[in-house]
Short mmCIF file of C-alpha atoms and ligand atoms in Angstrom, two decimals:
data_model
loop_
_atom_site.label_atom_id
_atom_site.label_comp_id
_atom_site.label_asym_id
_atom_site.label_seq_id
_atom_site.Cartn_x
_atom_site.Cartn_y
_atom_site.Cartn_z
CA MET A 1 2.67 -17.13 -27.41
CA THR A 2 -0.67 -16.10 -27.94
CA GLU A 3 -2.31 -15.98 -24.80
CA GLU A 4 -2.27 -12.79 -23.32
CA LYS A 5 -0.31 -12.78 -20.30
CA ILE A 6 -2.30 -11.80 -17.12
CA TYR A 7 -0.66 -11.51 -13.49
CA LYS A 8 -3.02 -12.65 -11.20
CA VAL A 9 -2.23 -11.00 -8.09
CA GLN A 10 -4.73 -12.98 -4.66
CA ILE A 11 -4.00 -11.61 -1.50
CA CYS A 12 -4.78 -13.84 1.63
CA THR A 13 -7.67 -11.88 3.73
CA GLY A 14 -6.77 -13.78 7.27
CA THR A 15 -6.23 -12.01 10.36
CA LEU A 16 -2.53 -12.35 10.42
CA CYS A 17 -2.26 -10.93 6.47
CA HIS A 18 -4.58 -7.63 6.72
CA VAL A 19 -2.69 -7.02 10.29
CA MET A 20 0.31 -7.29 9.23
CA GLY A 21 0.07 -5.39 6.97
CA GLY A 22 -2.04 -6.84 5.00
CA ALA A 23 -4.94 -4.75 5.05
CA GLU A 24 -3.09 -1.39 2.05
CA LEU A 25 -3.15 -4.49 -0.54
CA PRO A 26 -5.83 -4.42 -2.04
CA ALA A 27 -5.24 -0.45 -3.08
CA LEU A 28 -2.29 -1.84 -5.02
CA GLU A 29 -5.40 -1.65 -8.26
CA ASP A 30 -4.80 1.81 -7.36
CA HIS A 31 -1.12 1.73 -8.08
CA LEU A 32 -0.82 -0.23 -10.78
CA PRO A 33 1.88 1.41 -13.46
CA GLU A 34 -0.59 1.58 -16.65
CA GLU A 35 1.61 -0.43 -18.76
CA ILE A 36 1.54 -3.24 -16.33
CA LYS A 37 -2.44 -2.00 -15.43
CA SER A 38 -4.59 -4.24 -17.66
CA LYS A 39 -2.52 -7.20 -17.30
CA VAL A 40 -3.25 -7.04 -13.20
CA LYS A 41 -6.22 -9.14 -11.97
CA VAL A 42 -7.15 -8.88 -8.39
CA LYS A 43 -8.58 -11.23 -5.72
CA GLY A 44 -9.15 -12.39 -2.82
CA MET A 45 -8.25 -15.93 -0.75
CA VAL A 46 -8.28 -17.29 2.83
CA CYS A 47 -5.51 -17.97 4.88
CA ALA A 48 -3.61 -20.64 3.77
CA ASN A 49 -1.87 -21.71 6.31
CA TYR A 50 1.54 -19.38 5.50
CA CYS A 51 1.31 -18.25 8.26
CA THR A 52 1.67 -20.73 11.07
CA GLU A 53 3.52 -23.31 8.38
CA THR A 54 6.08 -21.35 7.33
CA ASN A 55 9.04 -19.75 8.88
CA LEU A 56 8.33 -16.38 6.12
CA LYS A 57 6.35 -13.66 6.79
CA PRO A 58 3.04 -12.18 6.29
CA PRO A 59 1.12 -10.48 4.44
CA PHE A 60 1.77 -12.89 1.84
CA VAL A 61 -0.02 -13.00 -1.57
CA LEU A 62 0.57 -15.15 -4.48
CA ILE A 63 1.20 -14.33 -8.26
CA ASN A 64 0.57 -16.88 -10.24
CA GLY A 65 0.22 -19.33 -7.60
CA GLU A 66 4.61 -18.13 -7.09
CA LEU A 67 3.70 -17.13 -3.10
CA MET A 68 5.47 -13.89 -1.74
CA SER A 69 6.08 -13.09 2.08
CA GLU A 70 6.14 -9.45 2.98
CA ALA A 71 4.15 -8.14 0.50
CA SER A 72 3.63 -4.94 -0.44
CA ILE A 73 2.60 -3.61 -2.94
CA ASP A 74 5.66 -2.41 -4.27
CA LYS A 75 7.01 -5.64 -4.08
CA ILE A 76 4.61 -7.08 -6.20
CA ILE A 77 4.66 -4.20 -7.93
CA HIS A 78 7.81 -4.63 -8.81
CA TYR A 79 7.93 -8.15 -8.88
CA ILE A 80 5.63 -8.11 -11.75
CA GLN A 81 7.66 -5.43 -14.15
CA ASN A 82 10.39 -8.11 -13.88
CA CYS A 83 8.48 -10.40 -15.16
CA GLU A 84 7.37 -8.17 -17.15
CA LYS A 85 10.87 -7.41 -18.94
CA ASN A 86 13.37 -10.17 -18.58
CA ASP A 87 9.72 -11.48 -20.00
CA THR A 88 9.62 -14.39 -17.23
CA PHE A 89 6.11 -14.72 -17.74
CA LYS A 90 4.67 -18.00 -15.26
S1 LIG B 1 -3.23 -14.75 7.73
FE1 LIG B 1 -2.53 -15.30 5.36
S2 LIG B 1 -1.71 -17.04 5.72
FE2 LIG B 1 -2.95 -17.60 7.06
#
């Protein structure tokens, strides 16, 4: 694989996600461990109706298009570290 791996993290900025814990998620960038810091791009996204169209719980983030519910900074970091460890980057 020659392409550089970039984890694109999209944080829902919709009201429900925001009040359900999403407000802390933009701080993710400050918490990224050194070894994955350069591989993660954090962006916001508007509510994509996961909050109303699924039974999953907010806050929601997408990591390279994979939906994560009940997202937290720790959960996102663990997910990315796991992808790195198991080489399951998508
Ligand atoms: S507010 Fe986040 S998916 Fe709706």
